[in-house]
PDB file of C-alpha atoms in Angstrom:
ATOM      1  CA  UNK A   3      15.258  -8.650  -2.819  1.00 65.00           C
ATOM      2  CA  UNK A   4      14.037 -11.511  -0.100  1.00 76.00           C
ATOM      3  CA  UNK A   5      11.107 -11.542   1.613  1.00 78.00           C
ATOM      4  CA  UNK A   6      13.821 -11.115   4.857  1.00 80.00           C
ATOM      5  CA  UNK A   7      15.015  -8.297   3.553  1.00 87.00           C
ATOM      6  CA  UNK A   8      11.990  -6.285   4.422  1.00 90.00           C
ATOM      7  CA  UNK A   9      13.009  -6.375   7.708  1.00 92.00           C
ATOM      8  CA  UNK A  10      16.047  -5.002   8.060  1.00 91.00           C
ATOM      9  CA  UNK A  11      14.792  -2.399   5.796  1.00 93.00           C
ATOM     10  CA  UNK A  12      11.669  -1.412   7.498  1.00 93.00           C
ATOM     11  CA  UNK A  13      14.390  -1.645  11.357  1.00 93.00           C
ATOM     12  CA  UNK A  14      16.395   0.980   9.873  1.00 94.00           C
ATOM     13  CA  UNK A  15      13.952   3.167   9.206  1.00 95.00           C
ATOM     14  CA  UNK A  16      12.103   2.242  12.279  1.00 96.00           C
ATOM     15  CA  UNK A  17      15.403   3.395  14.288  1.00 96.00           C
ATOM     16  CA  UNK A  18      15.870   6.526  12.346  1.00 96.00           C
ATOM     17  CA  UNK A  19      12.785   7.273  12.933  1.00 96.00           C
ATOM     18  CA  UNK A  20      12.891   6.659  16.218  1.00 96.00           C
ATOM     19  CA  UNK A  21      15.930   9.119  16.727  1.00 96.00           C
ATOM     20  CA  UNK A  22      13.944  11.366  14.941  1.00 97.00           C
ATOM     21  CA  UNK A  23      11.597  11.467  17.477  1.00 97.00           C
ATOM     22  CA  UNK A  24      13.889  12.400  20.502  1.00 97.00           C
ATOM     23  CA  UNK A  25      14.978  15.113  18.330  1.00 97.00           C
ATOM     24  CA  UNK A  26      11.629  16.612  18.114  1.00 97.00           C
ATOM     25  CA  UNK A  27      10.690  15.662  21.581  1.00 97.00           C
ATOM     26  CA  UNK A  28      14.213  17.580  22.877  1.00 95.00           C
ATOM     27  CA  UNK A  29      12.933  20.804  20.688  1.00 96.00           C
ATOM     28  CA  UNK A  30       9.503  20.550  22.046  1.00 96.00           C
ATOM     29  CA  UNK A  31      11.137  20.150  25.284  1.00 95.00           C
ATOM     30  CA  UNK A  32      12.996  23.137  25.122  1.00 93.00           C
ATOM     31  CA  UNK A  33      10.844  25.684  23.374  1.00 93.00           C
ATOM     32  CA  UNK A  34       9.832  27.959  25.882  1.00 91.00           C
ATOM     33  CA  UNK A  35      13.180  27.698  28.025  1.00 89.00           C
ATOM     34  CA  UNK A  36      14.910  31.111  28.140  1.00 86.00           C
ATOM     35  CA  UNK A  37      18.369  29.324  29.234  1.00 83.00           C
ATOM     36  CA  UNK A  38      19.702  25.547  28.151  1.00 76.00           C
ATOM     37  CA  UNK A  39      21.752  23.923  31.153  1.00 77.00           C
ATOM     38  CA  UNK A  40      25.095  25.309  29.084  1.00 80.00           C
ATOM     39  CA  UNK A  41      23.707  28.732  29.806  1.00 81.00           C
ATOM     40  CA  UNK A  42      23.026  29.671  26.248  1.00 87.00           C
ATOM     41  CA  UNK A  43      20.186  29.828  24.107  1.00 91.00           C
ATOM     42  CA  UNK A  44      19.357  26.155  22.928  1.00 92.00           C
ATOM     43  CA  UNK A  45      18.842  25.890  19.151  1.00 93.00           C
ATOM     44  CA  UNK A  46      16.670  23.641  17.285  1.00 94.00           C
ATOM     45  CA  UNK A  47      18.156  20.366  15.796  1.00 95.00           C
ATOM     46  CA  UNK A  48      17.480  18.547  12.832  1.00 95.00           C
ATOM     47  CA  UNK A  49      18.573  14.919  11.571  1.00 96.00           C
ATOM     48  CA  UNK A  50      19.990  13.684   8.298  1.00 96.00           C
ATOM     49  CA  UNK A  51      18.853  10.794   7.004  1.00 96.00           C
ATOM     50  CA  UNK A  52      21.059   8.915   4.578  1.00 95.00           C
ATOM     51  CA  UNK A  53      20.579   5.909   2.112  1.00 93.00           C
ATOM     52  CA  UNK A  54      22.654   2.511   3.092  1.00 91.00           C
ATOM     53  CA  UNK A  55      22.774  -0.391   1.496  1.00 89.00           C
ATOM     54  CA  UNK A  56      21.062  -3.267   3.423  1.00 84.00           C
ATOM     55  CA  UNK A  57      22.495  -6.743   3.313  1.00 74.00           C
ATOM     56  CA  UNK A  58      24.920  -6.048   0.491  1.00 73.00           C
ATOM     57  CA  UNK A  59      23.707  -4.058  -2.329  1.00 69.00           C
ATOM     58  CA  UNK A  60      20.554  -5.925  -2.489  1.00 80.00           C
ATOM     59  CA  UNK A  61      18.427  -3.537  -0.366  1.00 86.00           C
ATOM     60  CA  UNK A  62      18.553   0.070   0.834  1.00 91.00           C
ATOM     61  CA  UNK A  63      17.528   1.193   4.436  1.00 91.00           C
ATOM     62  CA  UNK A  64      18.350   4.783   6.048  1.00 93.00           C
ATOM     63  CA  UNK A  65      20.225   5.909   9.051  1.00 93.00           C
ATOM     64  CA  UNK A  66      20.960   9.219  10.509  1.00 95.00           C
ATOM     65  CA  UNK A  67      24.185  10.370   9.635  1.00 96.00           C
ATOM     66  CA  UNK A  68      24.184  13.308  11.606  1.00 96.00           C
ATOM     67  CA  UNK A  69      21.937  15.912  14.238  1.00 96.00           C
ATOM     68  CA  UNK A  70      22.292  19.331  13.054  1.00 96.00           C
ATOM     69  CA  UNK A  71      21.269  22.994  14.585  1.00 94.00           C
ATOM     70  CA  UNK A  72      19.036  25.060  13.083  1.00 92.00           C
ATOM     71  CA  UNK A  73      20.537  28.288  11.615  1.00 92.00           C
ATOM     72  CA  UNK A  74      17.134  30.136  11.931  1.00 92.00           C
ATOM     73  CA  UNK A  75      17.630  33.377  13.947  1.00 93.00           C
ATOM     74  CA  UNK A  76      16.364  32.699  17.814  1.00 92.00           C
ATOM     75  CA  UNK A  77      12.989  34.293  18.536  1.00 92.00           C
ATOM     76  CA  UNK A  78      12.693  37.570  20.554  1.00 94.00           C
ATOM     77  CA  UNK A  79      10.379  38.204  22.880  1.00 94.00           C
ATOM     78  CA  UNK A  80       9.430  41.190  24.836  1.00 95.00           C
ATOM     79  CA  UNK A  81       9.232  40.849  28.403  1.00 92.00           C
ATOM     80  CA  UNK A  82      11.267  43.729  30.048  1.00 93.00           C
ATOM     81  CA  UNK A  83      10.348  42.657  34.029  1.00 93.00           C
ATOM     82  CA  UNK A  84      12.257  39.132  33.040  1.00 90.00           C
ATOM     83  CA  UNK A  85      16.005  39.201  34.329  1.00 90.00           C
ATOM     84  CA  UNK A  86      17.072  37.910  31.252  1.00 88.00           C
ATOM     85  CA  UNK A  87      16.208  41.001  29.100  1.00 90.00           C
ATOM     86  CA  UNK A  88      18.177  42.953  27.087  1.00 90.00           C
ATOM     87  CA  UNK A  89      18.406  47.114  27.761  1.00 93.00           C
ATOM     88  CA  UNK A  90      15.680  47.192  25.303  1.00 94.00           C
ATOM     89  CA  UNK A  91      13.687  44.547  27.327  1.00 93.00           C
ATOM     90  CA  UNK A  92      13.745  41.706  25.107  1.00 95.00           C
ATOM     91  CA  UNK A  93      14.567  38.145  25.931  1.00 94.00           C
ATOM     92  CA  UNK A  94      16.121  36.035  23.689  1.00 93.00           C
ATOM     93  CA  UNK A  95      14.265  32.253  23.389  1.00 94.00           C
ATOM     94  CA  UNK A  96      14.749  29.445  21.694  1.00 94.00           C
ATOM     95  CA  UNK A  97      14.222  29.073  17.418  1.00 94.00           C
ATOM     96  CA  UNK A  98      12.272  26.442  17.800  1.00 95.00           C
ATOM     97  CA  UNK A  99       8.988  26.512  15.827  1.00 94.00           C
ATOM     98  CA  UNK A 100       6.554  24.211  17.612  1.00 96.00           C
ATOM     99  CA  UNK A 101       4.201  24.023  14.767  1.00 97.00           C
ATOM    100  CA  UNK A 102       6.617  22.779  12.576  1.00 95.00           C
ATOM    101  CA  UNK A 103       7.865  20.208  15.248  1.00 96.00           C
ATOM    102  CA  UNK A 104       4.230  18.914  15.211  1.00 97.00           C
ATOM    103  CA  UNK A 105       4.071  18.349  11.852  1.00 97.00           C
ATOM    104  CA  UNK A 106       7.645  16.456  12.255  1.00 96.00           C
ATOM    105  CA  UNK A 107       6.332  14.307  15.141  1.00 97.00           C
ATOM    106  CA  UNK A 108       2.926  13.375  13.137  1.00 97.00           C
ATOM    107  CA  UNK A 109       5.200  12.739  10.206  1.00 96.00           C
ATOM    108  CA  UNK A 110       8.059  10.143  12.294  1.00 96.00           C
ATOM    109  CA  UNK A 111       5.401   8.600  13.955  1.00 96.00           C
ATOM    110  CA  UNK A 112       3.443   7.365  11.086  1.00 97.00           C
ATOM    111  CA  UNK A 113       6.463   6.743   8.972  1.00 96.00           C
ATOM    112  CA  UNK A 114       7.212   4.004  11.961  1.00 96.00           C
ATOM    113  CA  UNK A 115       3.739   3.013  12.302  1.00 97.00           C
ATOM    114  CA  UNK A 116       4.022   2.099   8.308  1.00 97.00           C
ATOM    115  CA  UNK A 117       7.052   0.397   8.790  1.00 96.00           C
ATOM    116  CA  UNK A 118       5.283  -2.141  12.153  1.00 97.00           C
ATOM    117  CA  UNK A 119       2.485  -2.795   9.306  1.00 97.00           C
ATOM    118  CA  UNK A 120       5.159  -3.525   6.773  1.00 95.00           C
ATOM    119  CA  UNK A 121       6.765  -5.469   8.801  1.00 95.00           C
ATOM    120  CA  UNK A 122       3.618  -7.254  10.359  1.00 96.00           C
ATOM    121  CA  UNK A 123       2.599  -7.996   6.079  1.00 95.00           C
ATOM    122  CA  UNK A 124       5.550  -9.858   5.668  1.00 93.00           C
ATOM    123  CA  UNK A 125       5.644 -11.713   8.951  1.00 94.00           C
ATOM    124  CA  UNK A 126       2.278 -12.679   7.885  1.00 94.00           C
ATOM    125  CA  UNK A 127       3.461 -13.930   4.354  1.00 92.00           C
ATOM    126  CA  UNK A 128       6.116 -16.066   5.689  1.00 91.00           C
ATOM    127  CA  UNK A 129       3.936 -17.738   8.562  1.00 92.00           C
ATOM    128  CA  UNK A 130       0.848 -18.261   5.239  1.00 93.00           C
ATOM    129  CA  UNK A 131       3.836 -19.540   2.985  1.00 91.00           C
ATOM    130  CA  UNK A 132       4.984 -22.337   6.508  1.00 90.00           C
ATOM    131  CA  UNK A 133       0.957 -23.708   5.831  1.00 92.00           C
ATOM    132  CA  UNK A 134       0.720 -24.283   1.843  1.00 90.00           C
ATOM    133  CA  UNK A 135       2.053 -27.643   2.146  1.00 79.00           C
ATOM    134  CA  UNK A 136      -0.659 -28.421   5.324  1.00 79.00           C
TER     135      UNK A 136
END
């Protein structure tokens, strides 16, 4: 693998990573809303990362292949003076577990912050390898 490799490696996962992120942010966004703007209850989503090869077969990055909803059951709350209730005065909110969307946030963001420092290391190597002959 080239040294130039490392950068289209560490992009990929820099952009899934980054699309990770607007995932989480969207969930977080949503997890105290009763209603989405469709009218029904919004459910969590999820991305799939996927290996790809990178400049041939010499390298392998990721992507996300796809944004998923969460099958976990939606969360019931009760709260019978709300006018979305049920007759048995529950409201029906979003699955979204916020603790768990933490713990996804903290994990994207450094997973990108890794890849700047990889990337910064080899941008570093290449600009030391330009002076050996100085």
């Amino acid at each position: 693998m080239s040294l130039f490799s490392v950068f289209n490696v560490a992009g990929s996962a820099m952009s899934a990573q980054s699309q990770r992120l607007n995932v989480v942010a969207s969930n977080l966004a949503n997890a105290d809303s009763a209603t989405s703007s469709t009218g029904q209850v919004y459910k969590a989503k999820q991305v799939v990362f996927s290996a790809v090869p990178v400049n041939g077969a010499e390298a392998t990055g990721v992507r996300v292949t796809q944004v998923v909803e969460d099958k976990s059951p939606p969360r019931m709350m009760y709260d019978p003076k709300s006018p979305l209730a049920d007759e048995k005065g529950y409201v029906t909110m979003p699955n979204v577990n916020v603790v768990e969307e933490m713990v996804n946030m903290i994990s994207a963001s450094r997973s990108y912050q890794t890849n700047v420092d990889t990337m910064n290391a080899a941008k570093s190597m290449l600009q030391k390898t330009l002076t050996i002959g100085q």
